[in-house]
PDB file of C-alpha atoms in Angstrom:
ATOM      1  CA  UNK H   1    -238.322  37.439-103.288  1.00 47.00           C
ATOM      2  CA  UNK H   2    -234.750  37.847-102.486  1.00 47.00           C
ATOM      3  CA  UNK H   3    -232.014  36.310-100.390  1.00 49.00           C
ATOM      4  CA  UNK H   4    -230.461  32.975-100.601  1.00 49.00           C
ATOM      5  CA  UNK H   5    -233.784  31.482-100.509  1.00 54.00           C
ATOM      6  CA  UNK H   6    -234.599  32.879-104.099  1.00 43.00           C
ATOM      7  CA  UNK H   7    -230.868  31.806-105.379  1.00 42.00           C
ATOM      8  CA  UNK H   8    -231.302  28.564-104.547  1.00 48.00           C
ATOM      9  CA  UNK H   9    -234.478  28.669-106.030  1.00 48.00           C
ATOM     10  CA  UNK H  10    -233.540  30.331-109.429  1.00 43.00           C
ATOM     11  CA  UNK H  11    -230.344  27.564-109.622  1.00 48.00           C
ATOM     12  CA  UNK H  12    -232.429  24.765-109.244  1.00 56.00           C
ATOM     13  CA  UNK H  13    -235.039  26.373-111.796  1.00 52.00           C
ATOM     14  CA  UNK H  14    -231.751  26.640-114.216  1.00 50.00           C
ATOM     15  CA  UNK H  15    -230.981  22.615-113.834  1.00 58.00           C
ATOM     16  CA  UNK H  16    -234.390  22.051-114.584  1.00 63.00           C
ATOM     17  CA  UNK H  17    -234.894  24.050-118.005  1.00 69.00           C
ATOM     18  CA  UNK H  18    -233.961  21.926-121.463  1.00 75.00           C
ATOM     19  CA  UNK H  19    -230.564  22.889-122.107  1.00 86.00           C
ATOM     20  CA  UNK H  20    -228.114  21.313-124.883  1.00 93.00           C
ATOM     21  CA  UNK H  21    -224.648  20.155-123.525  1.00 95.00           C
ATOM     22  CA  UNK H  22    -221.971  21.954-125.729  1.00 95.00           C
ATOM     23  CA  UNK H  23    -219.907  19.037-126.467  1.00 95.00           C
ATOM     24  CA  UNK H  24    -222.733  16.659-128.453  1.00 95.00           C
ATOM     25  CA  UNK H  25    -226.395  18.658-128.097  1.00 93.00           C
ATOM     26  CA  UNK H  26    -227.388  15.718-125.602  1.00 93.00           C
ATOM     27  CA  UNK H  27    -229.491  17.373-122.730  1.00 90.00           C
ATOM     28  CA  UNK H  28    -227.672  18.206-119.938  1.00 88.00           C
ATOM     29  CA  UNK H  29    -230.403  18.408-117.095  1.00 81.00           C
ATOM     30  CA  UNK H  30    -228.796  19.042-113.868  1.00 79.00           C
ATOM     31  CA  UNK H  31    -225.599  18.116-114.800  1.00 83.00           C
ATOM     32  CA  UNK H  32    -222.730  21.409-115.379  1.00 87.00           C
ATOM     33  CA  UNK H  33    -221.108  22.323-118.330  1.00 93.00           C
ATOM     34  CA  UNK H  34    -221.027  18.964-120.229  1.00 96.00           C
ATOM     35  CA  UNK H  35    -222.721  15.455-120.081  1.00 95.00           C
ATOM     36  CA  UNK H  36    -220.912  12.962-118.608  1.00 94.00           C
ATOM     37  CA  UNK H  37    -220.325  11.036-122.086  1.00 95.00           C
ATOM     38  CA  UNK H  38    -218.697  14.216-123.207  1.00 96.00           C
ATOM     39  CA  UNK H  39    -216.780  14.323-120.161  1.00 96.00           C
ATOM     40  CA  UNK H  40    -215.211  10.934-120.373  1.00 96.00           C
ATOM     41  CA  UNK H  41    -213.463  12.267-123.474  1.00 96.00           C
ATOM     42  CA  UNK H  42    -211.223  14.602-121.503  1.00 97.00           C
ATOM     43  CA  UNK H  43    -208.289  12.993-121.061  1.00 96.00           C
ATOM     44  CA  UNK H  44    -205.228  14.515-120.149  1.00 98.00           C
ATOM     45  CA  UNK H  45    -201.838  13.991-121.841  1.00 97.00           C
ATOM     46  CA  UNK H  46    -198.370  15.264-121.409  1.00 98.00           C
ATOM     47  CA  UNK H  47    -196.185  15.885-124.368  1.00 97.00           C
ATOM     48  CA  UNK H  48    -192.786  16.365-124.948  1.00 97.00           C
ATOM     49  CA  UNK H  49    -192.843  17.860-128.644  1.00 96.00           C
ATOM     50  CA  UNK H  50    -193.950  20.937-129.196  1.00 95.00           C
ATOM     51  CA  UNK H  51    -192.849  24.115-130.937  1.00 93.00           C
ATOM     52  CA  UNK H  52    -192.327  25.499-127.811  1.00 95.00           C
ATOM     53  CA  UNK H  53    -189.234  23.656-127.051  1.00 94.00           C
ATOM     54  CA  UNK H  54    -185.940  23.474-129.041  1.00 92.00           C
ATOM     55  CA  UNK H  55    -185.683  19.733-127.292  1.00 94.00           C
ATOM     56  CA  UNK H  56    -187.846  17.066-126.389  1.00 95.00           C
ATOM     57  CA  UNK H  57    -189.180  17.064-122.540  1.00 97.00           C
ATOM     58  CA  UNK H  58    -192.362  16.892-120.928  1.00 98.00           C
ATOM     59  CA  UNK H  59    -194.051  20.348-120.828  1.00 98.00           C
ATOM     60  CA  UNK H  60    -196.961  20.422-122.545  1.00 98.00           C
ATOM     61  CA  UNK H  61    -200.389  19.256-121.082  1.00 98.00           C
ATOM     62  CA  UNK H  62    -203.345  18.735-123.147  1.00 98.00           C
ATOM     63  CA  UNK H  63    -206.962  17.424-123.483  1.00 98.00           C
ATOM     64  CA  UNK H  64    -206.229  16.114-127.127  1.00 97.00           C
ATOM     65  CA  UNK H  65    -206.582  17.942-130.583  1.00 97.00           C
ATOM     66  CA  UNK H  66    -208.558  20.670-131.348  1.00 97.00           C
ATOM     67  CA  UNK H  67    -211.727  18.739-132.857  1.00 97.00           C
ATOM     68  CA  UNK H  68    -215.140  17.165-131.498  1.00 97.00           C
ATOM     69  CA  UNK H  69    -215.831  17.871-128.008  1.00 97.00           C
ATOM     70  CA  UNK H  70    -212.712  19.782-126.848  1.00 98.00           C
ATOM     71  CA  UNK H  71    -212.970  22.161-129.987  1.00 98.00           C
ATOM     72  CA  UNK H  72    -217.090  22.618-129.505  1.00 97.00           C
ATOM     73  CA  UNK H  73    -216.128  23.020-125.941  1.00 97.00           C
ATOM     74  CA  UNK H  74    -213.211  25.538-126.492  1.00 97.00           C
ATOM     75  CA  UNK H  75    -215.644  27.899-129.119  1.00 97.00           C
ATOM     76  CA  UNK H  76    -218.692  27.777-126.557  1.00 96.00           C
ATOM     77  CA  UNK H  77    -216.794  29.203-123.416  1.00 96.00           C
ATOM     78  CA  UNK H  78    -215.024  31.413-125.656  1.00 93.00           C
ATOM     79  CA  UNK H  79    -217.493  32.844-128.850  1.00 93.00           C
ATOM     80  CA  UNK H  80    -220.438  31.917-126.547  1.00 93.00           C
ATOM     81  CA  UNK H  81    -220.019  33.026-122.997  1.00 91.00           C
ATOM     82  CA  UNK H  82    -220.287  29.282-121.634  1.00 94.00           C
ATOM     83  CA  UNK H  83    -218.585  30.112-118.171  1.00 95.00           C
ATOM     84  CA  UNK H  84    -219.393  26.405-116.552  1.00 95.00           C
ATOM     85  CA  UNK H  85    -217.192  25.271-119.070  1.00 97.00           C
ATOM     86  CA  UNK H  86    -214.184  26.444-117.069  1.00 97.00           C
ATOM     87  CA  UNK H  87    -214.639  24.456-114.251  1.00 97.00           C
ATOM     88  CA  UNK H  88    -214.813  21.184-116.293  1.00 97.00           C
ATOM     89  CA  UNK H  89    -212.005  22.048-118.481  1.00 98.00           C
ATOM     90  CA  UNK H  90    -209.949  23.110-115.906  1.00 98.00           C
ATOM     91  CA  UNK H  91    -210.222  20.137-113.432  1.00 97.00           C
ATOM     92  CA  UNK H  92    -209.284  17.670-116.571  1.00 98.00           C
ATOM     93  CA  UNK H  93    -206.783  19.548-117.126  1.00 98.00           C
ATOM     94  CA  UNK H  94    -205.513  19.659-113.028  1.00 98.00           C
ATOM     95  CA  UNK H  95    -205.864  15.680-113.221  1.00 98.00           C
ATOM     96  CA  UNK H  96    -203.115  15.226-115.932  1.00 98.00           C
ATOM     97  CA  UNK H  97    -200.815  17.412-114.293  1.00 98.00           C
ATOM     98  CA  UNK H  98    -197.279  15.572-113.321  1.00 98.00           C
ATOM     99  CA  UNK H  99    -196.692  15.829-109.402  1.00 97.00           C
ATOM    100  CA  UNK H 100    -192.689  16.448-110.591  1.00 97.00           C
ATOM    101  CA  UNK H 101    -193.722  19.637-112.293  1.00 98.00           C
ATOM    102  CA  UNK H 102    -193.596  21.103-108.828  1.00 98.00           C
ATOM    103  CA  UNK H 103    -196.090  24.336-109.798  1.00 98.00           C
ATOM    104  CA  UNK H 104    -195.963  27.121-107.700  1.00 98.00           C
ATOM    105  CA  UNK H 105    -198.858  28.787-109.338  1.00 98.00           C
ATOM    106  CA  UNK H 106    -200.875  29.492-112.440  1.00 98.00           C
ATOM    107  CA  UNK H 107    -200.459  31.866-114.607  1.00 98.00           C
ATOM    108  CA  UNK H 108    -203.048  33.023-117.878  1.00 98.00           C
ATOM    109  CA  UNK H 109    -202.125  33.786-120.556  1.00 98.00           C
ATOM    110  CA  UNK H 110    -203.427  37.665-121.184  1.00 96.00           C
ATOM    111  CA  UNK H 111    -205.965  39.575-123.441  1.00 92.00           C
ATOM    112  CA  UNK H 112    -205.477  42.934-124.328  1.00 87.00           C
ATOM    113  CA  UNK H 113    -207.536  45.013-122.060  1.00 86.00           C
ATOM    114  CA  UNK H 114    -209.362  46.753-125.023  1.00 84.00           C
ATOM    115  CA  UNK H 115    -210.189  42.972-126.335  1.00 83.00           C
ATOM    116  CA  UNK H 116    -210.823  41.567-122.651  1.00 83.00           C
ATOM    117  CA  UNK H 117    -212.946  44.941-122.295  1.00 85.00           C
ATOM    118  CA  UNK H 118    -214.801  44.150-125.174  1.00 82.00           C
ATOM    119  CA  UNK H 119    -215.454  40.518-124.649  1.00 85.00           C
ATOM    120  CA  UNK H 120    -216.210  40.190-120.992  1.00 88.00           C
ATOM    121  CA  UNK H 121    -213.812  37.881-119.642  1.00 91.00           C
ATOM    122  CA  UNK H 122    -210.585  36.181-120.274  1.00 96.00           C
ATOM    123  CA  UNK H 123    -211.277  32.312-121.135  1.00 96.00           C
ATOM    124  CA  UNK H 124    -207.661  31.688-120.247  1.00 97.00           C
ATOM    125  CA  UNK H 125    -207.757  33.580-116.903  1.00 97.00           C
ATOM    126  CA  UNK H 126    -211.320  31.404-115.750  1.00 98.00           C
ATOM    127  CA  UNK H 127    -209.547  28.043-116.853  1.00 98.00           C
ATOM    128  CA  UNK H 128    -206.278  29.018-115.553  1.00 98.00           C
ATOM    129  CA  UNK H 129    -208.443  29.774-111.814  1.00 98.00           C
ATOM    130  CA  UNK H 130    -210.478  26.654-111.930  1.00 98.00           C
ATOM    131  CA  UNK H 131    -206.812  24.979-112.748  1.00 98.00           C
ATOM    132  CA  UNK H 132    -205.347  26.188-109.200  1.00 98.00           C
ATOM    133  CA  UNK H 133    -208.439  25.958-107.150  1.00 98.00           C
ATOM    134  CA  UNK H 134    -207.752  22.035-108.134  1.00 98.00           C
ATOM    135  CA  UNK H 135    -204.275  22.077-107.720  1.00 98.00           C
ATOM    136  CA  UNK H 136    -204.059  24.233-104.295  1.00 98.00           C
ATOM    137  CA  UNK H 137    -202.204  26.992-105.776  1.00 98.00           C
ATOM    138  CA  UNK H 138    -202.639  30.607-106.719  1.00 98.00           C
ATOM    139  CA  UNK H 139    -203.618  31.887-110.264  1.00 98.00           C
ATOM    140  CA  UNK H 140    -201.560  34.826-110.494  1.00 98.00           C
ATOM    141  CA  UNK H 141    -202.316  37.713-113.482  1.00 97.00           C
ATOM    142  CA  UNK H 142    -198.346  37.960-113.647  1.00 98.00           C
ATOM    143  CA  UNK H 143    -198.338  39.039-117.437  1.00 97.00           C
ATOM    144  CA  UNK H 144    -199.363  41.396-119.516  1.00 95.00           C
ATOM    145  CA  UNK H 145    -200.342  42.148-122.964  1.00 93.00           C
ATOM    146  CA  UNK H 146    -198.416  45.253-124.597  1.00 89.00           C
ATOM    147  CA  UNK H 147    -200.341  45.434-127.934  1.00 77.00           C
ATOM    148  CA  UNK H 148    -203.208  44.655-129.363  1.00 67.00           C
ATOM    149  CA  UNK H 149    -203.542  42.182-132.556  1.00 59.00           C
ATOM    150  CA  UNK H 150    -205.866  40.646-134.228  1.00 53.00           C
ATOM    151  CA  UNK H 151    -207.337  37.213-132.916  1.00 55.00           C
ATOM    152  CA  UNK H 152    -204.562  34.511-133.745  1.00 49.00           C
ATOM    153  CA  UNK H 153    -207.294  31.855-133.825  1.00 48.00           C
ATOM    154  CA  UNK H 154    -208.915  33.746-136.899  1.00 52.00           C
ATOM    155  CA  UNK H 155    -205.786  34.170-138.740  1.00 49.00           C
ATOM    156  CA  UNK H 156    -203.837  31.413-141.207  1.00 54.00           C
ATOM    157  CA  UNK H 157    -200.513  30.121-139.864  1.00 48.00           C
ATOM    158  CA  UNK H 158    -198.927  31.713-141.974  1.00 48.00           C
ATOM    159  CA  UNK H 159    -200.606  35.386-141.440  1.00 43.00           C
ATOM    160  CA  UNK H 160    -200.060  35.152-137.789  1.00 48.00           C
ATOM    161  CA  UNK H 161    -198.238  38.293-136.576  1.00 58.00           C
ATOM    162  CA  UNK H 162    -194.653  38.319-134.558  1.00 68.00           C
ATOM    163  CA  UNK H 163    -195.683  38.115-130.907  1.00 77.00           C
ATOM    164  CA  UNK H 164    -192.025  38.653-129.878  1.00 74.00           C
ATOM    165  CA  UNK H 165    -191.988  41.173-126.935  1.00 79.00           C
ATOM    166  CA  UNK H 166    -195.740  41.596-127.477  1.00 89.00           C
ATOM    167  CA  UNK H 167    -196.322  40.395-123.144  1.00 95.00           C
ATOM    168  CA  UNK H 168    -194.029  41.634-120.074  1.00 95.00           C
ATOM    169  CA  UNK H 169    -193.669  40.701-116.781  1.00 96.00           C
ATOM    170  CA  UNK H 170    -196.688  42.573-114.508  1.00 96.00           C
ATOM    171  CA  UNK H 171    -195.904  43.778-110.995  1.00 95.00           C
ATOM    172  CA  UNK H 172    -197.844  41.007-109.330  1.00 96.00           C
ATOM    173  CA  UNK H 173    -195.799  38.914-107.611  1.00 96.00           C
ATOM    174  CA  UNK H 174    -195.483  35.508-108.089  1.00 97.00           C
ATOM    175  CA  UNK H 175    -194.118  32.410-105.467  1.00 97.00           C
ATOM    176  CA  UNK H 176    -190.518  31.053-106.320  1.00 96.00           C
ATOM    177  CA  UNK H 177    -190.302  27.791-108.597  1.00 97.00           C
ATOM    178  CA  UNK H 178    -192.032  26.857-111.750  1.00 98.00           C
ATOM    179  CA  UNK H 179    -195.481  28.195-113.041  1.00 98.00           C
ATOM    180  CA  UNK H 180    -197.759  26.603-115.300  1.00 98.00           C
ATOM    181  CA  UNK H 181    -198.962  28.969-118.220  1.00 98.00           C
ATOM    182  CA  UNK H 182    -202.616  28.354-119.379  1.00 98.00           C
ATOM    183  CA  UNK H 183    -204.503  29.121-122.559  1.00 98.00           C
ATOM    184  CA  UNK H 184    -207.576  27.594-124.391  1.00 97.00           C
ATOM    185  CA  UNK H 185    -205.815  26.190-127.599  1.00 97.00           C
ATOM    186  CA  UNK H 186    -202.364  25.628-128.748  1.00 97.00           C
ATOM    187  CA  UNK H 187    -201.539  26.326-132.461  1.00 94.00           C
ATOM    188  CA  UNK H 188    -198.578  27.766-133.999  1.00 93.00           C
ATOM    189  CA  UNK H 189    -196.966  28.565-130.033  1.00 94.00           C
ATOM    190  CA  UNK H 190    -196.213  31.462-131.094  1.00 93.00           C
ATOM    191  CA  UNK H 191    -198.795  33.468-128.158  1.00 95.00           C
ATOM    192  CA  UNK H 192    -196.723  30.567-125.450  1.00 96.00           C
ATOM    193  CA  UNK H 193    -193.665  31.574-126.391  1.00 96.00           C
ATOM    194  CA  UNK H 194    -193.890  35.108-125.750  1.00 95.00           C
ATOM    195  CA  UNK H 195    -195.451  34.380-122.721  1.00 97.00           C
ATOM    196  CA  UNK H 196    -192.637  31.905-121.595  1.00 96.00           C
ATOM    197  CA  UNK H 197    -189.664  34.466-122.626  1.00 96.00           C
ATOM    198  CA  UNK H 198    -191.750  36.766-120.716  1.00 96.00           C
ATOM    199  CA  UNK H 199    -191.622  35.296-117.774  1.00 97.00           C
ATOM    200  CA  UNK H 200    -188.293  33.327-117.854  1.00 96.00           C
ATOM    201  CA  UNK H 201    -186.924  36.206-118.944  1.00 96.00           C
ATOM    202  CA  UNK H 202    -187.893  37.823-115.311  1.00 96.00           C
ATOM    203  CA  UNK H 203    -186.053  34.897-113.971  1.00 96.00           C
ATOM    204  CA  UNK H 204    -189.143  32.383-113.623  1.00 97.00           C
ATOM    205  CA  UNK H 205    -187.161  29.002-113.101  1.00 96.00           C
ATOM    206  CA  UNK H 206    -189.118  26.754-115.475  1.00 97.00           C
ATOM    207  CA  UNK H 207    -192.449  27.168-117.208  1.00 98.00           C
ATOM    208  CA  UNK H 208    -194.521  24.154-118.677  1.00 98.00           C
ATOM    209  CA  UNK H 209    -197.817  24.845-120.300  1.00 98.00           C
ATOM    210  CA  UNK H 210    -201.480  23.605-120.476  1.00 98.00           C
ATOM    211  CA  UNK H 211    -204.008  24.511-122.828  1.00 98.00           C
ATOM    212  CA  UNK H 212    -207.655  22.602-123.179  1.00 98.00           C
ATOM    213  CA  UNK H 213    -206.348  21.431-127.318  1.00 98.00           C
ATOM    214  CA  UNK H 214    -203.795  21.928-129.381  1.00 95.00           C
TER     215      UNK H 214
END
């Protein structure tokens, strides 16, 4: 059996099976990506320290620290493969955004294509899409990665390489005024920053940032 009788058939077969929501283990039955319990605990916050900014301003959104449900979360769409994750992170995120960051469009923040290659998918580039699809703008690939590196996540602060000049400007265009630059987690800033010099640097006007924890 094929045809959209079959998919519909095969999804609802999916919602059925026992499946463990990746936030607390709870079963998830029908229900996408997370239980609603585990849901309730994305909450969306701006902040205005960072190391991303020499000054204190609003331009950083987050779902809270990396621990508990946003860190089990964060490891299961990205170690794990958890796709419906994006979706979920991604409209929590959309809700917290400020109306007076006036975004023009979303931009992830970019794997190496030998590490994107190897891994699938880019977690930053399926939040960053399920980000605009809330927000009514376009995600727009307008970086890229110029050399490879070991994971950052994997790495102690203070082992973390120099990501200076490490991402350039891509030839996809991008709409005029400021851009929102996604990732999964926030740690030292150093990956943001080179992103952000990146594209301000190729005369962006102003770039804030969301990531799902910090």
């Amino acid at each position: 059996m094929t045809g959209p009788l079959w998919t519909g058939l095969s999804g609802l077969a999916r919602s059925l099976l026992p499946r463990p929501c990746p936030g607390c283990g709870a079963q998830l039955g029908a229900q996408a990506g997370l239980c609603r319990p585990c849901r309730a605990q994305l909450q969306a916050q701006v902040s205005a320290h960072s190391p991303l900014r020499p000054h204190p301003g609003p331009h950083l959104l987050t779902l809270g620290p990396y621990a508990g449900v946003r860190r089990r979360a964060v490891r299961a769409l990205k170690f794990a493969g958890a796709r419906e994750l994006a979706p979920v992170l991604g409209a929590a995120l959309a809700a917290g955004v400020p109306p007076g960051w006036g975004v023009a469009a979303v931009v992830p923040v970019p794997l190496h294509p030998a590490r994107q290659r190897g891994r699938g998918f880019n977690q930053a580039e399926l939040l960053g899409r399920a980000l605009a699809d809330q927000l009514g703008v376009p995600c727009v690939p307008a970086l890229r990665r110029t050399r490879a590196g070991p994971q950052q996540a994997r790495r102690r602060a203070a082992e973390r390489e120099d990501l200076q000049g490490a991402f350039e400007r891509s030839e996809v265009p991008l709409p005029p005024g400021p851009v929102l630059l996604v990732d999964d987690v926030l740690t030292t800033g150093k990956t943001a920053r080179a992103c952000q010099d990146a594209l301000q640097a190729a005369g962006v006007p102003a770039v804030y940032v969301a990531v799902v924890a910090r």
